[in-house]
PDB file of C-alpha atoms in Angstrom:
ATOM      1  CA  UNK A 294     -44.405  52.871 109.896  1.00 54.00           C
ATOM      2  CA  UNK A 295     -47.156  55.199 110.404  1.00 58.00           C
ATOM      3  CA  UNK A 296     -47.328  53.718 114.300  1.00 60.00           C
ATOM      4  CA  UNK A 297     -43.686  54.046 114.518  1.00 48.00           C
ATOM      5  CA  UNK A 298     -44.011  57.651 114.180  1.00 52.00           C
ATOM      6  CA  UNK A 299     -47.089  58.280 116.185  1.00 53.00           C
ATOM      7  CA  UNK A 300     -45.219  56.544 119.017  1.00 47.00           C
ATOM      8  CA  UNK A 301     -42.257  58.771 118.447  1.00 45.00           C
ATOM      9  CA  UNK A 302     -44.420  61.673 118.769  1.00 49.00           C
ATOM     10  CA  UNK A 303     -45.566  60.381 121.849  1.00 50.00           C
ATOM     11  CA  UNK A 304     -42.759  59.837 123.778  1.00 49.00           C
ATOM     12  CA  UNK A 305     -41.122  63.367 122.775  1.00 51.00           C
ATOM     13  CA  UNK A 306     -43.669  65.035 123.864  1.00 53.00           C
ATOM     14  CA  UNK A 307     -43.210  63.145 127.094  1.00 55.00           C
ATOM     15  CA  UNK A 308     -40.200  64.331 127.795  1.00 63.00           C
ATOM     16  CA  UNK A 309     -41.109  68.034 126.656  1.00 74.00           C
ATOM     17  CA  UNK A 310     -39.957  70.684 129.073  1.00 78.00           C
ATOM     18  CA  UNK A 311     -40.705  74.758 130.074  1.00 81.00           C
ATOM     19  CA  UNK A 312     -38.110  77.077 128.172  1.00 80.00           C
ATOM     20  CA  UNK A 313     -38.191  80.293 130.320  1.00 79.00           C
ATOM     21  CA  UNK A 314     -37.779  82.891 127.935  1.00 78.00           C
ATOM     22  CA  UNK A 315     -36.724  86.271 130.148  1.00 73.00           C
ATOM     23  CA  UNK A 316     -36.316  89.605 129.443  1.00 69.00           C
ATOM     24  CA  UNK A 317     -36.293  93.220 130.641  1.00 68.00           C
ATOM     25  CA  UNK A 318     -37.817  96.156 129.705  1.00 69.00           C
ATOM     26  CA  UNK A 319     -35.455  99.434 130.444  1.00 71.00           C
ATOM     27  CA  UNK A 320     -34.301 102.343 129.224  1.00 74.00           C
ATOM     28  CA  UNK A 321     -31.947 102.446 126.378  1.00 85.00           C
ATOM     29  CA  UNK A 322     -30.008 103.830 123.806  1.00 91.00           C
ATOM     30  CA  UNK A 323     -28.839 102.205 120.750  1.00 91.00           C
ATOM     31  CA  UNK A 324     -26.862 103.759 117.450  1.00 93.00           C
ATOM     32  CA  UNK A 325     -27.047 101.866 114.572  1.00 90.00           C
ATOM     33  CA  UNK A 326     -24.874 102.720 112.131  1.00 88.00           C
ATOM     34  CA  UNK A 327     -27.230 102.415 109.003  1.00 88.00           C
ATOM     35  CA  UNK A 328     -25.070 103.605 105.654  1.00 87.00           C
ATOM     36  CA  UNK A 329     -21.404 103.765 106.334  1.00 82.00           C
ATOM     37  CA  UNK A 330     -20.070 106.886 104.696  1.00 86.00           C
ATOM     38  CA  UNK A 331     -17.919 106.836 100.873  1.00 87.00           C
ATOM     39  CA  UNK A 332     -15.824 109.163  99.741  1.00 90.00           C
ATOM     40  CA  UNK A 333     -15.797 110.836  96.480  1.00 92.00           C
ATOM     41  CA  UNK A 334     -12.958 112.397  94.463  1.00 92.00           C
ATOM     42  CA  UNK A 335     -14.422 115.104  92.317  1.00 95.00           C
ATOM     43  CA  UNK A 336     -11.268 116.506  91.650  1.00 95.00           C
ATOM     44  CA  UNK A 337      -7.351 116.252  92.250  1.00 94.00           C
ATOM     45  CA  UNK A 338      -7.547 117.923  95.632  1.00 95.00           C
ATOM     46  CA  UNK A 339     -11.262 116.733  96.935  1.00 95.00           C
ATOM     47  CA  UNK A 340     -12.318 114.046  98.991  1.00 95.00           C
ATOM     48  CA  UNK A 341     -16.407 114.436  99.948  1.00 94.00           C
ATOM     49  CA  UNK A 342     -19.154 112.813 101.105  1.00 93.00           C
ATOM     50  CA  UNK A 343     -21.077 114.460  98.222  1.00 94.00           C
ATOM     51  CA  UNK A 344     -23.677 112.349  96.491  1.00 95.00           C
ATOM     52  CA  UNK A 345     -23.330 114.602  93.284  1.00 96.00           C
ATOM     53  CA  UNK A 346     -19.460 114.414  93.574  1.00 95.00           C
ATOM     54  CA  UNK A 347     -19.761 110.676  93.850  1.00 93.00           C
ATOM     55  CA  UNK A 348     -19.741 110.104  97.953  1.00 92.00           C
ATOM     56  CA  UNK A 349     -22.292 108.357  99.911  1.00 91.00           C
ATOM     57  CA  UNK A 350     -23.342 110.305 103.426  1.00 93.00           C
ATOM     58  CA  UNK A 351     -22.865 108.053 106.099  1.00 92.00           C
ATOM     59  CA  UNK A 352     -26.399 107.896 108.015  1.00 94.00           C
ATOM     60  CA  UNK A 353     -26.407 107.295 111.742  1.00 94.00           C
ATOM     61  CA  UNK A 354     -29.573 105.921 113.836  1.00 95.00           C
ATOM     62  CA  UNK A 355     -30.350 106.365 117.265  1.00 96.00           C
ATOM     63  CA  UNK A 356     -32.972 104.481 118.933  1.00 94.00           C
ATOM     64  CA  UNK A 357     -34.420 105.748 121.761  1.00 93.00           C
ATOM     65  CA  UNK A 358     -36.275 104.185 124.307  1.00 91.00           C
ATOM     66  CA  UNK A 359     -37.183 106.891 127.007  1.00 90.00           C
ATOM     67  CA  UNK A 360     -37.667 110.339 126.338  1.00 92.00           C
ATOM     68  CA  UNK A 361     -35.119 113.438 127.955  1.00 93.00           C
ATOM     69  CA  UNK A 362     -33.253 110.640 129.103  1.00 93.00           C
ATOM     70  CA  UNK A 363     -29.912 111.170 126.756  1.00 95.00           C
ATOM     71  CA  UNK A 364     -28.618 113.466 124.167  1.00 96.00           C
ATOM     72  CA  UNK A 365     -27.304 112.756 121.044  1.00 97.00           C
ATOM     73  CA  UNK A 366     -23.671 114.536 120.795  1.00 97.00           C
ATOM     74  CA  UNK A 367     -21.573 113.609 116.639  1.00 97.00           C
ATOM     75  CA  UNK A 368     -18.509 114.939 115.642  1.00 96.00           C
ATOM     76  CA  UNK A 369     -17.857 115.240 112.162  1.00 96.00           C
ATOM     77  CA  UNK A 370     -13.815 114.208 111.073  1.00 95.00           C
ATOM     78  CA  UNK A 371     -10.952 116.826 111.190  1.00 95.00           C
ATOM     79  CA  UNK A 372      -8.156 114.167 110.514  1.00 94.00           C
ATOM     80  CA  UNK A 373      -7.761 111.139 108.453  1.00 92.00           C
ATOM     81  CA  UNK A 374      -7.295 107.916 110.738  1.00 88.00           C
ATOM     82  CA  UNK A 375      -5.297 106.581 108.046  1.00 86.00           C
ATOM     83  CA  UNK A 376      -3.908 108.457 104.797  1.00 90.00           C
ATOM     84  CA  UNK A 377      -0.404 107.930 102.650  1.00 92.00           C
ATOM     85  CA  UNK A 378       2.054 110.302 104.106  1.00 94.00           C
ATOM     86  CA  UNK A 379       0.388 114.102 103.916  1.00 93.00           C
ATOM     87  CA  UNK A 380       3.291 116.732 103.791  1.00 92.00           C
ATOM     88  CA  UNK A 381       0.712 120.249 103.019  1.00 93.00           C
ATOM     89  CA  UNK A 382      -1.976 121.237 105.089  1.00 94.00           C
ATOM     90  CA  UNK A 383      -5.868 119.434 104.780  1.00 95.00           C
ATOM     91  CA  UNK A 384      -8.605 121.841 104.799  1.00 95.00           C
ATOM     92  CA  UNK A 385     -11.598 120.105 106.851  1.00 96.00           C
ATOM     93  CA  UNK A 386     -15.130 121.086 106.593  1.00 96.00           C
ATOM     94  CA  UNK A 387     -18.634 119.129 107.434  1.00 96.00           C
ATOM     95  CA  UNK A 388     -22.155 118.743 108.992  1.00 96.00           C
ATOM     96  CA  UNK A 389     -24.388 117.094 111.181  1.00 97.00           C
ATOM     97  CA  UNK A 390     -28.177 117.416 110.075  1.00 97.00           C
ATOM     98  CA  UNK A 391     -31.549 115.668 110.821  1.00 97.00           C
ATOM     99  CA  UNK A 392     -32.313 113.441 107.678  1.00 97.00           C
ATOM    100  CA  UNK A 393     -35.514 111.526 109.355  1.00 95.00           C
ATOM    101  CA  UNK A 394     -37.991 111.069 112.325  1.00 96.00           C
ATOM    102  CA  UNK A 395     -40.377 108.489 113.637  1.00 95.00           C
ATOM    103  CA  UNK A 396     -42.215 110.816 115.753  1.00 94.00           C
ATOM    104  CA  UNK A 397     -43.412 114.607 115.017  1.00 95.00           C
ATOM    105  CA  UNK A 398     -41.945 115.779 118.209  1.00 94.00           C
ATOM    106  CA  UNK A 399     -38.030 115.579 117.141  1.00 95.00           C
ATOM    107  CA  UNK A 400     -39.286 118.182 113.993  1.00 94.00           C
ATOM    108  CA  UNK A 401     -37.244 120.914 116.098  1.00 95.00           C
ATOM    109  CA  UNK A 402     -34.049 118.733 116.773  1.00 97.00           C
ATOM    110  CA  UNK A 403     -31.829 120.662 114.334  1.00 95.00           C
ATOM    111  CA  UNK A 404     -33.341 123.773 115.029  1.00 95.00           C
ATOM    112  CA  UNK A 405     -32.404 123.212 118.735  1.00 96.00           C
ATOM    113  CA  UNK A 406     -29.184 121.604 118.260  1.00 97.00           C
ATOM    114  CA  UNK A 407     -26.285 123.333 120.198  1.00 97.00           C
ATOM    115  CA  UNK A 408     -22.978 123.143 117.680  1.00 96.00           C
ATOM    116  CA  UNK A 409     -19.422 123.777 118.835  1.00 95.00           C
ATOM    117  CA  UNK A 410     -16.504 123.221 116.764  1.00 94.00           C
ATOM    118  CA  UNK A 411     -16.854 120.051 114.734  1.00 95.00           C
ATOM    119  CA  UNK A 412     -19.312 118.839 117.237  1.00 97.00           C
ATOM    120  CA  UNK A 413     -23.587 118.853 116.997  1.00 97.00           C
ATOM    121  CA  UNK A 414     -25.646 118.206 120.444  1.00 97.00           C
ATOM    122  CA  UNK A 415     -29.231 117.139 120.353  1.00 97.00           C
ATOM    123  CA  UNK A 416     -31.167 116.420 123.331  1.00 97.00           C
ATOM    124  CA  UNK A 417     -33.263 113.420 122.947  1.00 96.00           C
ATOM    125  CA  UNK A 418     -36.351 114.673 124.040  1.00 96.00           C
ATOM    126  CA  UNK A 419     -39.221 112.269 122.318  1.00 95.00           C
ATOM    127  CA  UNK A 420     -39.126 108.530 122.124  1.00 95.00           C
ATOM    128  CA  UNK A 421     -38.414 107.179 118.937  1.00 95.00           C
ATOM    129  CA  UNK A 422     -36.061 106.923 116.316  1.00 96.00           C
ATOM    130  CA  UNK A 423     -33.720 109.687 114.513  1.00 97.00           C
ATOM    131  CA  UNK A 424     -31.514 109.654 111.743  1.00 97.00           C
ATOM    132  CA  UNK A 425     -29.034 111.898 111.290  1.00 97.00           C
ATOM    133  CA  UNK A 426     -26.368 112.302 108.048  1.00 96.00           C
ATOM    134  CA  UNK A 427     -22.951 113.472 107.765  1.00 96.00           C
ATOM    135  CA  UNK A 428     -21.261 115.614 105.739  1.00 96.00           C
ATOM    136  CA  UNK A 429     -17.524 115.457 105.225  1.00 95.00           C
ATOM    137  CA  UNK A 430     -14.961 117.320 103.074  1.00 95.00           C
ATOM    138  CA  UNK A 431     -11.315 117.354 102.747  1.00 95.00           C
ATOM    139  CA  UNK A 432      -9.205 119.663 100.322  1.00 95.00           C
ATOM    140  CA  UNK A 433      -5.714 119.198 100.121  1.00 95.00           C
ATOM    141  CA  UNK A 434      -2.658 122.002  99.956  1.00 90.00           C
ATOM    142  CA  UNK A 435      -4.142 124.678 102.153  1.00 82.00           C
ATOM    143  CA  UNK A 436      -6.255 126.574  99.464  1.00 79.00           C
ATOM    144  CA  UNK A 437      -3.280 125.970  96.419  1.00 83.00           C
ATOM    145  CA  UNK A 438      -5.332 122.961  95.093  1.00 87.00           C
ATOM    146  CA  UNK A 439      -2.281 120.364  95.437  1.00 91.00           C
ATOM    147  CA  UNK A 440      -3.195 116.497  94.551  1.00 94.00           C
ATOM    148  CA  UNK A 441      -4.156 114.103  97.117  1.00 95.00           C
ATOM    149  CA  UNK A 442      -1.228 111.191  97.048  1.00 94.00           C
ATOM    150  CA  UNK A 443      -2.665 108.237  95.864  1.00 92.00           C
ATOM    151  CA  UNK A 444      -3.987 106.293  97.876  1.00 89.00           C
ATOM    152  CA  UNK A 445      -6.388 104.641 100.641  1.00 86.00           C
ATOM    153  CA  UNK A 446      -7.730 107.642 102.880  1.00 89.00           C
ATOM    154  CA  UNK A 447     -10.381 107.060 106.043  1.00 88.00           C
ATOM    155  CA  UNK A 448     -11.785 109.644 108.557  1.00 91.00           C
ATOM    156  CA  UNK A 449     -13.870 108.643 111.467  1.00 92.00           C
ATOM    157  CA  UNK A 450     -16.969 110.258 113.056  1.00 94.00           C
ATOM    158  CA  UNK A 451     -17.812 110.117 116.171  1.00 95.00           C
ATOM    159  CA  UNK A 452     -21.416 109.104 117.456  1.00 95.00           C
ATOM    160  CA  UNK A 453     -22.211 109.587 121.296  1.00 96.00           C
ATOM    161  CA  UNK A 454     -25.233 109.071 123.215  1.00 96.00           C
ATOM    162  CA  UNK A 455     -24.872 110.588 126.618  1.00 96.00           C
ATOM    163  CA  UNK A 456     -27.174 110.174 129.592  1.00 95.00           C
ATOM    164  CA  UNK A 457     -28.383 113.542 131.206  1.00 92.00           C
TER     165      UNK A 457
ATOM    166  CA  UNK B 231      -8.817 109.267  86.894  1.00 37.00           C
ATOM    167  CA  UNK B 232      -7.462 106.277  88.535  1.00 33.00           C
ATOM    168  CA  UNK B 233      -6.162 108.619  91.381  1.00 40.00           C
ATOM    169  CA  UNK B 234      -7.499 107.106  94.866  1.00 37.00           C
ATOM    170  CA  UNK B 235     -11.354 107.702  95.080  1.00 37.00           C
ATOM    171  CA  UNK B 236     -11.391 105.551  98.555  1.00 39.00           C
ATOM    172  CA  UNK B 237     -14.236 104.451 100.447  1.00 37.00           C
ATOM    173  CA  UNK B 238     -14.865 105.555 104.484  1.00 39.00           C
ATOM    174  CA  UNK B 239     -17.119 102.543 104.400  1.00 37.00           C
ATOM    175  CA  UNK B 240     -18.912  99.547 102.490  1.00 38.00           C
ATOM    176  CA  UNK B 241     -22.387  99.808 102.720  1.00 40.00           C
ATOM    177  CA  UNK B 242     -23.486  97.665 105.188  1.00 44.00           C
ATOM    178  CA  UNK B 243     -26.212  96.361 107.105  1.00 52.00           C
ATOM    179  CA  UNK B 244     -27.016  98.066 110.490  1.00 57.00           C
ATOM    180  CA  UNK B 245     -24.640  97.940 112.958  1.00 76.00           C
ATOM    181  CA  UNK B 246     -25.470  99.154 116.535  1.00 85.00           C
ATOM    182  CA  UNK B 247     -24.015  98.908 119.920  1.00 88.00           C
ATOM    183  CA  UNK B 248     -26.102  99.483 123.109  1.00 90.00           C
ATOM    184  CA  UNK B 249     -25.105  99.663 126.672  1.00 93.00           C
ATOM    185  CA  UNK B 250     -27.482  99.598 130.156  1.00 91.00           C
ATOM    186  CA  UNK B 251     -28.564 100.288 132.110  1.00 93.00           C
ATOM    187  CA  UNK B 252     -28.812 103.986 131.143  1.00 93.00           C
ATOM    188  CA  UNK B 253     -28.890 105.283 135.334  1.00 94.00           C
ATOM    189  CA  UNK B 254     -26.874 102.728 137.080  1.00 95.00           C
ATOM    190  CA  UNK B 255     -26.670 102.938 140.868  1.00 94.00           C
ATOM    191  CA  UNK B 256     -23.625 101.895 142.908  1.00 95.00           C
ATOM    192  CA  UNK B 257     -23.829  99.113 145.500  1.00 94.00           C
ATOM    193  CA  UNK B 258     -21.762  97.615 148.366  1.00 93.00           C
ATOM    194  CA  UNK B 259     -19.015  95.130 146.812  1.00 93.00           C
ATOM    195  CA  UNK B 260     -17.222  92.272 148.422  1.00 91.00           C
ATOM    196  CA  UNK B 261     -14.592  94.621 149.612  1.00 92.00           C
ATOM    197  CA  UNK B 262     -14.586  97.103 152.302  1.00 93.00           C
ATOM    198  CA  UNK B 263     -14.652 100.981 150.913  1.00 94.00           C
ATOM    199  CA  UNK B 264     -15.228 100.324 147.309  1.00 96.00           C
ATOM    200  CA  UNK B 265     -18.560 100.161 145.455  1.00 97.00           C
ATOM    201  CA  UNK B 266     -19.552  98.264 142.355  1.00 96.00           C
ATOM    202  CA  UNK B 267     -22.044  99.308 139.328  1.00 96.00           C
ATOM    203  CA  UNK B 268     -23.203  96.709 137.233  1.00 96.00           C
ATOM    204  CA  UNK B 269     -23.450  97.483 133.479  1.00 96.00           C
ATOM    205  CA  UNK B 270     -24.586  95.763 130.539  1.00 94.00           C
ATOM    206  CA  UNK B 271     -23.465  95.685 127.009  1.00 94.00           C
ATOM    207  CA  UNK B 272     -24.533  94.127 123.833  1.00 92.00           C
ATOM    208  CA  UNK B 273     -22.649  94.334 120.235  1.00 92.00           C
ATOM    209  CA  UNK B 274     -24.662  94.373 117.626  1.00 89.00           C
ATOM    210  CA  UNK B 275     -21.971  95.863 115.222  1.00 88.00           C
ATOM    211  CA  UNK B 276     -20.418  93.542 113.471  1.00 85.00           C
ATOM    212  CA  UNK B 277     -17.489  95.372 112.558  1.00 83.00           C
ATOM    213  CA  UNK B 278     -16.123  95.938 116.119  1.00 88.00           C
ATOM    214  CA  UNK B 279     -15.321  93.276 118.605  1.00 89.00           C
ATOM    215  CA  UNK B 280     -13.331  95.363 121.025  1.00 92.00           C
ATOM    216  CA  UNK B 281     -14.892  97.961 123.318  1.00 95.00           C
ATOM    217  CA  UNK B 282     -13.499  99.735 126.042  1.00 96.00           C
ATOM    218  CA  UNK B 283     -15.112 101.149 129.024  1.00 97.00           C
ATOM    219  CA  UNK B 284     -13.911 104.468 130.545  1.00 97.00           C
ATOM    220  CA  UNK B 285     -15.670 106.457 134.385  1.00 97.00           C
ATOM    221  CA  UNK B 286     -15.857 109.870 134.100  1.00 97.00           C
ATOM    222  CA  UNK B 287     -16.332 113.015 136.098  1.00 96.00           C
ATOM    223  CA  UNK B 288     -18.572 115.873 135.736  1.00 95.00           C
ATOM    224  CA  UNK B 289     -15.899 117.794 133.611  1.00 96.00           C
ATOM    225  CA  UNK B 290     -15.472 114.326 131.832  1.00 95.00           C
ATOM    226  CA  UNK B 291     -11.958 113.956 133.465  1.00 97.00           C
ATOM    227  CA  UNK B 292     -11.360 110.131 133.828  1.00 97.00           C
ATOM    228  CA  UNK B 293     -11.690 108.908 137.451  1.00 97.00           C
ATOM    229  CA  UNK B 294     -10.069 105.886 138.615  1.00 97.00           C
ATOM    230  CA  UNK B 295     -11.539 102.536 138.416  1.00 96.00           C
ATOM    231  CA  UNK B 296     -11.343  98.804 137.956  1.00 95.00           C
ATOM    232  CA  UNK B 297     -12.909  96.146 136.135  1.00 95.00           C
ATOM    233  CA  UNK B 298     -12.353  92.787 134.856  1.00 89.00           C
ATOM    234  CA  UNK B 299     -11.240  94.243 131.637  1.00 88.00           C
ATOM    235  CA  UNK B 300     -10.743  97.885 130.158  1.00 92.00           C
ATOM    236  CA  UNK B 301     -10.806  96.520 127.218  1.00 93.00           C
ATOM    237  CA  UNK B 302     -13.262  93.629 126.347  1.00 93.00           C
ATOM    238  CA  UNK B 303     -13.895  91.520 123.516  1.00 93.00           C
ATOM    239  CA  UNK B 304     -17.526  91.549 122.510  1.00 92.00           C
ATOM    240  CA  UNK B 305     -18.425  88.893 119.489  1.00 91.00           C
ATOM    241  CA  UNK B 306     -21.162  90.205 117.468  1.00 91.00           C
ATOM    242  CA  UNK B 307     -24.362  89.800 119.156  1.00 91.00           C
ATOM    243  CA  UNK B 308     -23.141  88.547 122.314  1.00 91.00           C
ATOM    244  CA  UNK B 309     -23.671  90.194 125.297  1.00 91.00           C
ATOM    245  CA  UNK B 310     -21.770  90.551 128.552  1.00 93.00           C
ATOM    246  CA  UNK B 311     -22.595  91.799 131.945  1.00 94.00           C
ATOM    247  CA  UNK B 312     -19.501  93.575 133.803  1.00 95.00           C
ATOM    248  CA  UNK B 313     -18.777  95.486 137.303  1.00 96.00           C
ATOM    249  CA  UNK B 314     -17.544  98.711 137.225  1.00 97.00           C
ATOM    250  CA  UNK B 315     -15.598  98.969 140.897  1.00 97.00           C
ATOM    251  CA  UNK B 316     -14.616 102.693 142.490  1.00 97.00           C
ATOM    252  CA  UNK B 317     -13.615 103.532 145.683  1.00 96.00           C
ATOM    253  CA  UNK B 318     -15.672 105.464 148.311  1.00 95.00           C
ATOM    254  CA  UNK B 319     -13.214 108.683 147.544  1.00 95.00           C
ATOM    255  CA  UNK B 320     -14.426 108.224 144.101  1.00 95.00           C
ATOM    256  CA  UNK B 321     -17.958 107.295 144.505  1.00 95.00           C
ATOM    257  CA  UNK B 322     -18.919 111.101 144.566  1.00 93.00           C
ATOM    258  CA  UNK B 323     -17.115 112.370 141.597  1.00 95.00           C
ATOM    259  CA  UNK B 324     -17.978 109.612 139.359  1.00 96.00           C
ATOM    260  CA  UNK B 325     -20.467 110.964 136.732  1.00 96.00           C
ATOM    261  CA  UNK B 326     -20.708 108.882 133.796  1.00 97.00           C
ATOM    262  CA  UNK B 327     -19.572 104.771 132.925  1.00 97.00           C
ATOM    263  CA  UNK B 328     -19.123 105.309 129.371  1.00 97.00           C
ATOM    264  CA  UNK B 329     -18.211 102.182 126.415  1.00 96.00           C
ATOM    265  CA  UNK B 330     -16.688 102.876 123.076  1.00 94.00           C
ATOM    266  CA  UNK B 331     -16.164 101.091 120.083  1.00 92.00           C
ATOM    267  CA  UNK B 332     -12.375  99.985 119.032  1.00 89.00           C
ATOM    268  CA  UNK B 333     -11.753  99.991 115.472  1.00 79.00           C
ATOM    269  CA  UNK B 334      -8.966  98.175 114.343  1.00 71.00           C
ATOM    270  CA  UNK B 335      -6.535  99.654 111.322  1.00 65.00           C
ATOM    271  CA  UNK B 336      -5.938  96.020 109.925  1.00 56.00           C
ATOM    272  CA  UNK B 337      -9.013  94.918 110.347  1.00 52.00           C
ATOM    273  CA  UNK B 338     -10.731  93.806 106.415  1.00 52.00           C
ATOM    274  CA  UNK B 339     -13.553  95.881 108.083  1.00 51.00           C
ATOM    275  CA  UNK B 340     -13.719  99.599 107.713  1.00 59.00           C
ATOM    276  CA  UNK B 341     -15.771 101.002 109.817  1.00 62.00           C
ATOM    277  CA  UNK B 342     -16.199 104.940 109.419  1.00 77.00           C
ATOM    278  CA  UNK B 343     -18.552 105.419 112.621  1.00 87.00           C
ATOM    279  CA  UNK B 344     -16.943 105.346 116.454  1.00 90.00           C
ATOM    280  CA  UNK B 345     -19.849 104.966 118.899  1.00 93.00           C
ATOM    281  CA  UNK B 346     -19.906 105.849 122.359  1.00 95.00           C
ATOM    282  CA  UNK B 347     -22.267 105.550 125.152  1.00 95.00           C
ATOM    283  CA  UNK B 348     -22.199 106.862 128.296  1.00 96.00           C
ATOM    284  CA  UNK B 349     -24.768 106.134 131.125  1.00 96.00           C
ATOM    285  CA  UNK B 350     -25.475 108.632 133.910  1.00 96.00           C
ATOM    286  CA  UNK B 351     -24.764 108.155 137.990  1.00 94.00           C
ATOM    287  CA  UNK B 352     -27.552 109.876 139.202  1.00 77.00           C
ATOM    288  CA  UNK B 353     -27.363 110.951 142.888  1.00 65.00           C
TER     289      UNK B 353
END
C-alpha cells in the first residue's frame, strides 16, 4: 500500500505544471461599504441614524491607492427611495464627518472638506484608508410633529470617488 | 411602540466596488473616427449585481457613447473588462468614464450606500 502511494506521488508530480499567477499594480480607488446604516424611531415623527435614539451610522471606507489622485465627494439622503405613501412635508437633515484614518496626513480632511447642499468633498490627498460616517434624520409633518405611517422606510447615500 | 422602526441596512460585511484604471487613455478602435478606452471593473459588493457606466463632460453633462452594455451584470467578485467607444467629435469633451451601483427595490438585499466611481481622461 505504502508503494502504491509513493508511486502515486510520483507520477503526479510528473505531470505537475507552471500556474502563472498575474497581476497589476495601479492606481485605484475602492469604497467599501463597512456598516450599512439603521434607522431609529425615537419618537412618532423621527427616523435617525442616532446611536442614542436607537440607529446605527452607516460607515463608508475608501481605499486609496495613490495620493491627490481622486476626491472623495458623499451625499447624505433628502428623500426616501422607498416609504408608504407620504401626504405632509419630510424635514431632512444630516452629515458627513471623518470617523478614522490610517495615515496622520488625512488629520485635516474634515477641516478641508468643501460642503454644498447635502453634499461633502474631500480631496484624497495621502495614501491610505479613510472612514467616514453618516448622519441622517427625517421628521415628518413640516415642524407639526405628525406620525410617520407605518411602515418600511429607506434613504440612500451616495458615495463617489472622482478622479482629478 | 410597534410603529415602523425600519432598517436602511443589515449590518453586513464589507462591500466595495472598484473600477480602473483611474487615468484611462483613448486609443484607435477597429473603426474609422471613433476611439476606444478600456476600463476595468470588479464587484466586490455583494448586494449589487448591476452597474451602469455613464461618459461625462467637464460640466458632468453626459456625452455620447457606446459600449457592449450600459448596463452590466457584475456577479460578486467577478470582474469584467469593457470598451468604452466615442467618436473623434467627442474625444475632446469627454472628461470622466464613470460606473455606479444599481440597487434593486425588490431585491431581499437592502443596500443603503450607492457608489460611484469615476476615472479621469487626462489630456
Amino acid at each position: 500500500m505504502k508503494r502504491l502511494a509513493i508511486a502515486l506521488l510520483i507520477t503526479g508530480s510528473a505531470h505537475a505544471i507552471d500556474v502563472p499567477i498575474e497581476g497589476t499594480v495601479q492606481s485605484r480607488c475602492l469604497i467599501n461599504t463597512d456598516v450599512s446604516g439603521v434607522y431609529g424611531n425615537p419618537n412618532a415623527y423621527t427616523l435617525t441614524t442616532t446611536p442614542a435614539d436607537g440607529g446605527v451610522l452607516p460607515v463608508v471606507r475608501y481605499d486609496v491607492s495613490l495620493a491627490d489622485a481622486y476626491k472623495a465627494r458623499i451625499t447624505y439622503p433628502t428623500a426616501f427611495s422607498a416609504s408608504p405613501s407620504l401626504s405632509d412635508m419630510v424635514t431632512w437633515t444630516g452629515s458627513v464627518t471623518v470617523q478614522e484614518v490610517s495615515d496622520v496626513a488625512m488629520a485635516d480632511y474634515d477641516t478641508d472638506a468643501v460642503e454644498y447642499d447635502q453634499t461633502k468633498e474631500y480631496d484624497l490627498t495621502a495614501t491610505g484608508t479613510t472612514w467616514f460616517k453618516i448622519a441622517s434624520s427625517a421628521t415628518y409633518g413640516g415642524g407639526g410633529n405628525k406620525a410617520f405611517p407605518g411602515g418600511t422606510y429607506r434613504a440612500l447615500v451616495v458615495a463617489e470617488c472622482i478622479a482629478q | 411602540m410597534y410603529r415602523a422602526v425600519i432598517l436602511f441596512l443589515l449590518a453586513l460585511p464589507a462591500y466595495s466596488h472598484e473600477m480602473t484604471p483611474t487615468y484611462p487613455k483613448w486609443g484607435p478602435s477597429h473603426v474609422d473616427g471613433v476611439f476606444k478606452a478600456e476600463m476595468e471593473l470588479f464587484n466586490k459588493r455583494r448586494d449589487v449585481e448591476w452597474y451602469e457606466i455613464g461618459v461625462f463632460d467637464v460640466d458632468w453633462k453626459p456625452v455620447p457613447f457606446v459600449s457592449r452594455y450600459k448596463v452590466m451584470r457584475l456577479k460578486y467578485l467577478s470582474h469584467v473588462q469593457f470598451d468604452v467607444y466615442v467618436s473623434a467629435p467627442d474625444v475632446s469633451t469627454a472628461e470622466y468614464v464613470c460606473s455606479v451601483s444599481k440597487l434593486r427595490e425588490s431585491s431581499d438585499k437592502k443596500p443603503m450606500v450607492a457608489t460611484r466611481i469615476c476615472s479621469r481622461f487626462k489630456p
